[in-house]
GROMACS .gro file of N, CA and C in nm:
model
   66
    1UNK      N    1  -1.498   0.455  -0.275
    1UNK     CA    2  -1.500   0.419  -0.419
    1UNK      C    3  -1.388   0.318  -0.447
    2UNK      N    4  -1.385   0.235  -0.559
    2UNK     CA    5  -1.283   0.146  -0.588
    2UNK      C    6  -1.147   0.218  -0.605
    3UNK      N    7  -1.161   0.297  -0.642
    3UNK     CA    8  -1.080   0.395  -0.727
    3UNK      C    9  -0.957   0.432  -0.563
    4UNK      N   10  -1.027   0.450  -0.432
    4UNK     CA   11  -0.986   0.505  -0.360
    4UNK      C   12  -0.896   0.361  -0.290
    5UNK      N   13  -1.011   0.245  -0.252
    5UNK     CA   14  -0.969   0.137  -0.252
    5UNK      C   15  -0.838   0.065  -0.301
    6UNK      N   16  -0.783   0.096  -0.357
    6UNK     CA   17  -0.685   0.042  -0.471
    6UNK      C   18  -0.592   0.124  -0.412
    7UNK      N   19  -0.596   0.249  -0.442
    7UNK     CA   20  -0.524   0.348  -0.381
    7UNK      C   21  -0.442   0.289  -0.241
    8UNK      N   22  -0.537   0.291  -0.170
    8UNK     CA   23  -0.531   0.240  -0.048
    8UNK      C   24  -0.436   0.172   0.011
    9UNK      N   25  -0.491   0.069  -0.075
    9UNK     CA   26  -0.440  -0.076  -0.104
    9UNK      C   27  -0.254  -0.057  -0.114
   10UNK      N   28  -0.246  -0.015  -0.257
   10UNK     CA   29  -0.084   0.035  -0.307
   10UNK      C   30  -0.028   0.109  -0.190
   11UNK      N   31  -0.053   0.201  -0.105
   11UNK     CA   32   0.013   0.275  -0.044
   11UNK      C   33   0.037   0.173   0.097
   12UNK      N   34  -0.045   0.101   0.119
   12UNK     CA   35  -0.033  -0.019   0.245
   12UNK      C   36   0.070  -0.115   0.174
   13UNK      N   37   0.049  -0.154   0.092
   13UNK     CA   38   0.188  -0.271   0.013
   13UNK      C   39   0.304  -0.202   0.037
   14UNK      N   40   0.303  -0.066  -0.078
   14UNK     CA   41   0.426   0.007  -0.050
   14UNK      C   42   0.539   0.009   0.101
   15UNK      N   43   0.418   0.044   0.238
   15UNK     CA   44   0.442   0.049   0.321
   15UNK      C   45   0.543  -0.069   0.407
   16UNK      N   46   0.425  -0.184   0.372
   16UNK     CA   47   0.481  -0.313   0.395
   16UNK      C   48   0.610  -0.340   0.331
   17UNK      N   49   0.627  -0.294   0.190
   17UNK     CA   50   0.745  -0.330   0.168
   17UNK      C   51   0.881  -0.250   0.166
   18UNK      N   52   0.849  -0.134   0.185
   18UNK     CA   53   0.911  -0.106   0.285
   18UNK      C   54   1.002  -0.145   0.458
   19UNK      N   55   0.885  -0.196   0.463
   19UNK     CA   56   0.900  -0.263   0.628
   19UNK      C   57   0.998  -0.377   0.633
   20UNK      N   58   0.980  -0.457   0.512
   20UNK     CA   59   1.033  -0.533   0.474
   20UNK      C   60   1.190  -0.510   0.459
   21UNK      N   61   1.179  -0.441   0.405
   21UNK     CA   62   1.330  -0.396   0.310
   21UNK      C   63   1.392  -0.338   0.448
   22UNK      N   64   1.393  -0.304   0.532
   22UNK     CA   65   1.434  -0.239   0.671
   22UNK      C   66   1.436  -0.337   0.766
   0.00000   0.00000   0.00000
């Protein structure tokens, strides 16, 4: 669903920026 998609999405950015910040 989109709904999950998005989700998804935010928790992979998060991740990345995370990765980033480290």
């Amino acid at each position: 669903t989109p709904k999950n998609y998005e989700i998804s999405g935010s928790l992979t950015s998060n991740l990345k920026n995370d990765g980033d910040k480290f």
